[in-house]
Every structure is written in structure tokens, then in C-alpha cells.
PDB file of C-alpha atoms in Angstrom:
ATOM      1  CA  MET A1299     109.277  48.053-100.368  1.00 42.00           C
ATOM      2  CA  ASP A1300     112.772  49.185-102.124  1.00 46.00           C
ATOM      3  CA  GLY A1301     113.681  46.570-103.701  1.00 48.00           C
ATOM      4  CA  ASN A1302     116.791  46.414-101.025  1.00 46.00           C
ATOM      5  CA  ILE A1303     116.794  42.962 -99.006  1.00 43.00           C
ATOM      6  CA  ASP A1304     119.164  42.881 -95.938  1.00 39.00           C
ATOM      7  CA  PRO A1305     119.864  39.245 -95.082  1.00 40.00           C
ATOM      8  CA  MET A1306     120.417  40.221 -91.822  1.00 41.00           C
ATOM      9  CA  ASN A1307     116.804  40.821 -90.913  1.00 44.00           C
ATOM     10  CA  MET A1308     115.084  38.494 -92.421  1.00 39.00           C
ATOM     11  CA  PRO A1309     113.293  35.839 -90.351  1.00 45.00           C
ATOM     12  CA  GLY A1310     115.717  32.834 -89.177  1.00 46.00           C
ATOM     13  CA  ALA A1311     118.399  34.280 -91.359  1.00 45.00           C
ATOM     14  CA  GLY A1312     121.591  35.423 -89.697  1.00 49.00           C
ATOM     15  CA  GLY A1313     120.786  34.701 -85.799  1.00 52.00           C
ATOM     16  CA  GLY A1314     123.073  31.915 -84.199  1.00 63.00           C
ATOM     17  CA  ARG A1315     123.161  30.815 -80.954  1.00 71.00           C
ATOM     18  CA  GLY A1316     124.522  34.049 -79.775  1.00 76.00           C
ATOM     19  CA  ALA A1317     122.044  36.140 -81.289  1.00 77.00           C
ATOM     20  CA  LYS A1318     119.742  33.367 -79.483  1.00 81.00           C
ATOM     21  CA  LYS A1319     120.599  33.834 -76.285  1.00 81.00           C
ATOM     22  CA  LYS A1320     121.150  37.459 -75.987  1.00 77.00           C
ATOM     23  CA  GLU A1321     117.242  37.828 -77.433  1.00 81.00           C
ATOM     24  CA  LYS A1322     116.712  35.518 -74.487  1.00 82.00           C
ATOM     25  CA  ASN A1323     118.241  37.502 -71.692  1.00 79.00           C
ATOM     26  CA  SER A1324     116.597  40.193 -73.434  1.00 78.00           C
ATOM     27  CA  THR A1325     113.921  38.970 -73.045  1.00 84.00           C
ATOM     28  CA  ALA A1326     114.242  38.076 -69.418  1.00 85.00           C
ATOM     29  CA  LYS A1327     115.958  41.348 -68.613  1.00 83.00           C
ATOM     30  CA  ARG A1328     112.754  43.029 -69.753  1.00 84.00           C
ATOM     31  CA  ASN A1329     110.370  40.948 -67.590  1.00 87.00           C
ATOM     32  CA  GLN A1330     112.032  41.395 -64.542  1.00 88.00           C
ATOM     33  CA  LEU A1331     112.376  45.079 -65.609  1.00 86.00           C
ATOM     34  CA  LEU A1332     108.497  44.882 -66.462  1.00 87.00           C
ATOM     35  CA  ILE A1333     107.909  43.772 -63.216  1.00 90.00           C
ATOM     36  CA  ALA A1334     109.542  45.833 -60.561  1.00 88.00           C
ATOM     37  CA  PHE A1335     107.923  48.721 -63.151  1.00 87.00           C
ATOM     38  CA  LEU A1336     104.504  48.046 -62.975  1.00 88.00           C
ATOM     39  CA  VAL A1337     104.805  47.405 -59.134  1.00 90.00           C
ATOM     40  CA  VAL A1338     106.405  51.041 -58.096  1.00 88.00           C
ATOM     41  CA  ASN A1339     103.621  52.179 -60.666  1.00 85.00           C
ATOM     42  CA  SER A1340     101.141  50.584 -59.521  1.00 86.00           C
ATOM     43  CA  ILE A1341     101.738  51.527 -55.663  1.00 87.00           C
ATOM     44  CA  CYS A1342     102.341  54.703 -56.859  1.00 83.00           C
ATOM     45  CA  LEU A1343      98.899  54.796 -58.693  1.00 82.00           C
ATOM     46  CA  ALA A1344      97.125  53.292 -55.662  1.00 82.00           C
ATOM     47  CA  VAL A1345      98.523  55.538 -52.746  1.00 80.00           C
ATOM     48  CA  PRO A1346      97.442  58.796 -53.821  1.00 74.00           C
ATOM     49  CA  PHE A1347      94.163  57.541 -54.838  1.00 70.00           C
ATOM     50  CA  LEU A1348      93.515  56.126 -51.562  1.00 72.00           C
ATOM     51  CA  TRP A1349      94.370  59.556 -49.956  1.00 72.00           C
ATOM     52  CA  ASN A1350      92.534  61.672 -52.179  1.00 64.00           C
ATOM     53  CA  TYR A1351      95.158  63.211 -53.797  1.00 67.00           C
ATOM     54  CA  GLU A1352      95.476  66.171 -55.975  1.00 71.00           C
ATOM     55  CA  ASP A1353      98.237  67.552 -56.136  1.00 70.00           C
ATOM     56  CA  ASP A1354      99.395  68.890 -59.831  1.00 69.00           C
ATOM     57  CA  PHE A1355     102.841  68.853 -59.373  1.00 67.00           C
ATOM     58  CA  ALA A1356     102.642  65.514 -57.704  1.00 72.00           C
ATOM     59  CA  TRP A1357     100.917  64.270 -60.341  1.00 76.00           C
ATOM     60  CA  LYS A1358     103.315  65.725 -63.338  1.00 79.00           C
ATOM     61  CA  THR A1359     106.396  64.461 -61.633  1.00 80.00           C
ATOM     62  CA  TYR A1360     104.829  61.426 -61.067  1.00 81.00           C
ATOM     63  CA  ALA A1361     104.162  61.066 -65.610  1.00 84.00           C
ATOM     64  CA  ALA A1362     108.152  62.491 -65.982  1.00 86.00           C
ATOM     65  CA  GLN A1363     109.219  59.686 -63.500  1.00 87.00           C
ATOM     66  CA  THR A1364     107.227  56.919 -64.995  1.00 88.00           C
ATOM     67  CA  PHE A1365     108.799  58.724 -68.536  1.00 90.00           C
ATOM     68  CA  VAL A1366     112.112  58.276 -67.663  1.00 89.00           C
ATOM     69  CA  SER A1367     111.816  54.156 -65.848  1.00 88.00           C
ATOM     70  CA  TYR A1368     110.182  53.190 -69.676  1.00 89.00           C
ATOM     71  CA  LYS A1369     112.744  54.751 -71.360  1.00 90.00           C
ATOM     72  CA  THR A1370     115.469  53.680 -68.922  1.00 90.00           C
ATOM     73  CA  GLY A1371     113.833  49.988 -69.624  1.00 88.00           C
ATOM     74  CA  SER A1372     113.667  49.871 -73.275  1.00 89.00           C
ATOM     75  CA  VAL A1373     117.390  51.283 -73.360  1.00 89.00           C
ATOM     76  CA  ILE A1374     118.490  48.393 -71.118  1.00 88.00           C
ATOM     77  CA  VAL A1375     116.326  46.282 -73.342  1.00 87.00           C
ATOM     78  CA  ASN A1376     118.361  47.410 -76.378  1.00 88.00           C
ATOM     79  CA  SER A1377     121.404  47.394 -74.753  1.00 87.00           C
ATOM     80  CA  ILE A1378     120.988  43.888 -74.084  1.00 84.00           C
ATOM     81  CA  LYS A1379     120.118  42.486 -77.240  1.00 84.00           C
ATOM     82  CA  ASP A1380     123.214  44.717 -79.191  1.00 86.00           C
ATOM     83  CA  GLY A1381     125.445  42.983 -76.512  1.00 83.00           C
ATOM     84  CA  PHE A1382     126.491  46.345 -75.177  1.00 86.00           C
ATOM     85  CA  GLU A1383     127.249  47.632 -71.222  1.00 88.00           C
ATOM     86  CA  TYR A1384     123.657  48.060 -69.482  1.00 86.00           C
ATOM     87  CA  GLU A1385     125.348  49.379 -65.786  1.00 88.00           C
ATOM     88  CA  TYR A1386     124.965  53.260 -66.035  1.00 89.00           C
ATOM     89  CA  TYR A1387     121.564  53.093 -67.182  1.00 90.00           C
ATOM     90  CA  PHE A1388     120.015  50.064 -64.760  1.00 90.00           C
ATOM     91  CA  ASP A1389     120.998  51.960 -61.843  1.00 90.00           C
ATOM     92  CA  ILE A1390     119.486  55.203 -63.181  1.00 90.00           C
ATOM     93  CA  PHE A1391     116.193  52.668 -63.749  1.00 90.00           C
ATOM     94  CA  VAL A1392     116.525  51.609 -59.371  1.00 92.00           C
ATOM     95  CA  LEU A1393     117.013  55.428 -58.743  1.00 92.00           C
ATOM     96  CA  ASN A1394     114.076  56.354 -60.602  1.00 91.00           C
ATOM     97  CA  LEU A1395     112.328  53.560 -59.062  1.00 91.00           C
ATOM     98  CA  VAL A1396     113.306  54.857 -55.800  1.00 92.00           C
ATOM     99  CA  VAL A1397     112.523  58.349 -55.607  1.00 91.00           C
ATOM    100  CA  GLN A1398     108.813  57.524 -57.137  1.00 89.00           C
ATOM    101  CA  LEU A1399     108.562  54.879 -53.270  1.00 90.00           C
ATOM    102  CA  LEU A1400     110.029  57.821 -51.385  1.00 90.00           C
ATOM    103  CA  SER A1401     108.210  60.359 -53.204  1.00 86.00           C
ATOM    104  CA  LEU A1402     105.153  59.563 -51.810  1.00 83.00           C
ATOM    105  CA  TYR A1403     106.617  59.850 -48.051  1.00 84.00           C
ATOM    106  CA  SER A1404     108.765  62.917 -48.417  1.00 83.00           C
ATOM    107  CA  GLU A1405     108.399  65.967 -50.838  1.00 82.00           C
ATOM    108  CA  TYR A1406     112.314  66.087 -50.505  1.00 89.00           C
ATOM    109  CA  ALA A1407     112.995  62.145 -52.386  1.00 88.00           C
ATOM    110  CA  TYR A1408     113.238  64.386 -55.472  1.00 87.00           C
ATOM    111  CA  LEU A1409     116.802  65.603 -54.059  1.00 91.00           C
ATOM    112  CA  LEU A1410     118.259  61.754 -54.618  1.00 92.00           C
ATOM    113  CA  TYR A1411     118.804  62.498 -57.787  1.00 91.00           C
ATOM    114  CA  LEU A1412     121.674  64.131 -57.019  1.00 93.00           C
ATOM    115  CA  ILE A1413     123.416  61.082 -56.762  1.00 92.00           C
ATOM    116  CA  VAL A1414     123.679  61.221 -60.259  1.00 92.00           C
ATOM    117  CA  PRO A1415     125.982  64.426 -61.068  1.00 94.00           C
ATOM    118  CA  GLY A1416     127.652  63.523 -57.997  1.00 94.00           C
ATOM    119  CA  VAL A1417     128.941  59.972 -59.711  1.00 93.00           C
ATOM    120  CA  ILE A1418     130.126  62.160 -62.613  1.00 94.00           C
ATOM    121  CA  LEU A1419     131.732  64.475 -60.765  1.00 96.00           C
ATOM    122  CA  TYR A1420     133.600  61.566 -58.577  1.00 96.00           C
ATOM    123  CA  LYS A1421     134.563  59.703 -62.004  1.00 94.00           C
ATOM    124  CA  GLY A1422     135.724  62.714 -63.607  1.00 95.00           C
ATOM    125  CA  ILE A1423     138.126  64.212 -60.742  1.00 96.00           C
ATOM    126  CA  ARG A1424     139.163  60.086 -61.000  1.00 95.00           C
ATOM    127  CA  MET A1425     139.877  60.082 -64.466  1.00 94.00           C
ATOM    128  CA  LEU A1426     141.596  63.826 -64.252  1.00 94.00           C
ATOM    129  CA  LEU A1427     143.774  62.678 -61.223  1.00 92.00           C
ATOM    130  CA  SER A1428     144.650  59.263 -62.916  1.00 89.00           C
ATOM    131  CA  TRP A1429     145.894  61.568 -66.074  1.00 87.00           C
ATOM    132  CA  VAL A1430     147.648  63.627 -64.586  1.00 88.00           C
ATOM    133  CA  PHE A1431     149.593  61.589 -61.662  1.00 84.00           C
ATOM    134  CA  THR A1432     150.327  58.714 -64.114  1.00 81.00           C
ATOM    135  CA  PRO A1433     154.214  58.638 -64.697  1.00 76.00           C
ATOM    136  CA  THR A1434     155.347  58.313 -68.179  1.00 75.00           C
ATOM    137  CA  ALA A1435     158.021  55.294 -69.374  1.00 70.00           C
ATOM    138  CA  ASP A1436     160.771  56.525 -68.243  1.00 71.00           C
ATOM    139  CA  GLU A1437     159.724  57.546 -64.428  1.00 69.00           C
ATOM    140  CA  GLN A1438     158.541  53.776 -64.217  1.00 68.00           C
ATOM    141  CA  MET A1439     161.696  52.606 -66.049  1.00 65.00           C
ATOM    142  CA  GLU A1440     163.468  54.126 -62.772  1.00 70.00           C
ATOM    143  CA  ASP A1441     160.967  53.069 -60.392  1.00 68.00           C
ATOM    144  CA  ASN A1442     160.660  49.552 -61.412  1.00 70.00           C
ATOM    145  CA  PRO A1443     163.467  48.650 -63.557  1.00 67.00           C
ATOM    146  CA  ASP A1444     163.244  45.727 -66.244  1.00 72.00           C
ATOM    147  CA  PRO A1445     165.399  43.084 -64.725  1.00 76.00           C
ATOM    148  CA  LYS A1446     166.958  42.422 -68.543  1.00 77.00           C
ATOM    149  CA  LEU A1447     167.323  45.417 -69.242  1.00 74.00           C
ATOM    150  CA  LEU A1448     169.147  45.617 -66.153  1.00 75.00           C
ATOM    151  CA  LYS A1449     171.709  42.887 -67.515  1.00 81.00           C
ATOM    152  CA  LYS A1450     171.617  44.399 -70.922  1.00 82.00           C
ATOM    153  CA  GLN A1451     172.957  47.924 -69.481  1.00 82.00           C
ATOM    154  CA  GLN A1452     175.323  46.074 -66.564  1.00 84.00           C
ATOM    155  CA  LYS A1453     176.640  44.170 -69.134  1.00 86.00           C
ATOM    156  CA  ALA A1454     177.363  47.299 -71.837  1.00 87.00           C
ATOM    157  CA  GLU A1455     178.958  49.274 -68.645  1.00 86.00           C
ATOM    158  CA  ARG A1456     181.877  46.208 -67.764  1.00 86.00           C
ATOM    159  CA  LYS A1457     182.362  46.043 -71.966  1.00 85.00           C
ATOM    160  CA  ARG A1458     182.829  49.326 -72.230  1.00 85.00           C
ATOM    161  CA  GLN A1459     185.564  50.065 -68.904  1.00 85.00           C
ATOM    162  CA  ARG A1460     187.230  46.707 -70.704  1.00 82.00           C
ATOM    163  CA  GLN A1461     187.804  48.821 -73.456  1.00 81.00           C
ATOM    164  CA  ARG A1462     189.286  51.615 -71.415  1.00 72.00           C
ATOM    165  CA  VAL A1463     191.347  49.578 -69.591  1.00 68.00           C
ATOM    166  CA  VAL A1464     192.953  47.764 -72.711  1.00 62.00           C
ATOM    167  CA  ARG A1465     193.778  51.457 -74.434  1.00 58.00           C
TER     168      ARG A1465
END
């Protein structure tokens, strides 16, 4: 033991209702993900054994898909514990489970993974276009002038006109 004690990591310390709620939510989500993971993987293991399936590539693909499902599931649970968003990881998790199931019926199910770069490309293009076509503050004032500022400008213009008449 190095002698450094972190009071936030001690059992029973530092956690309030928020920490307990996060822990409860992460446990519930972990159980849901685990059930989905186990159901899909048990199907993906049982079906090839029933058909006496001996394709090495299929087993290697199954191992890779299982690894991706496991890692994305653990990242989701850790994100919930830490209070971060996990929407994209959940999408990858579900996509991976769907590809696992469909790969039992088709050798081309892995093509669904092309959804991921497609979504990244779509979001990148949207972000770029919104940045390029965002009007500047001057353009926004021309299109939608502020009523209070417009009144001030009109008042200043009338004042300048009165001063011209007086001279």
C-alpha cells in the first residue's frame, strides 16, 4: 500500500443519492445487455453445432463479433456509471448482435457494418454544411432585425434629421 488514501474511493464514502442511482441504472442496463448478449450468442453457438458447421472463417468471425459485443457492452455500463452518453456505443452493440444473427443465414450479413462509416460520413457532411452556411451576425441582423435595435436606429436617424433642419 502506497499510503495515499482517496476518500472518494473508500467504501461508503462520497456517494450520495446520485451515485446510488447511477449504480442502480448501470446494473439494470448491464443485466439487459447481458441477457441480449447471452441469447444471441447461445443461438449463434447452437445453430452451427446442430448443422455440424466446420468453417474456420465463420468461427473467427463469430469470435470477433463476440469480442466487439463484449467491449461495447462494457463501455456502455462504464459510461452509465460515469454519467456519459452511450448512444453510439449502444447502436454498435445492437448492430453487432443483428449481424451475428443474420450471419447464420447469409455470408453477406457483415455488409451491414457499412452503416457505421455511412452514418459518420452523413454526420460529418451535415456538420460541415451547417458550419459553411451559418449566417454571420451581420447577415442575421439584415434578415431578422431586433425590434429594439431597429427603434433605436430610427430614433437616432430622426434626431440627425432634426439637427440638419436646425442648422
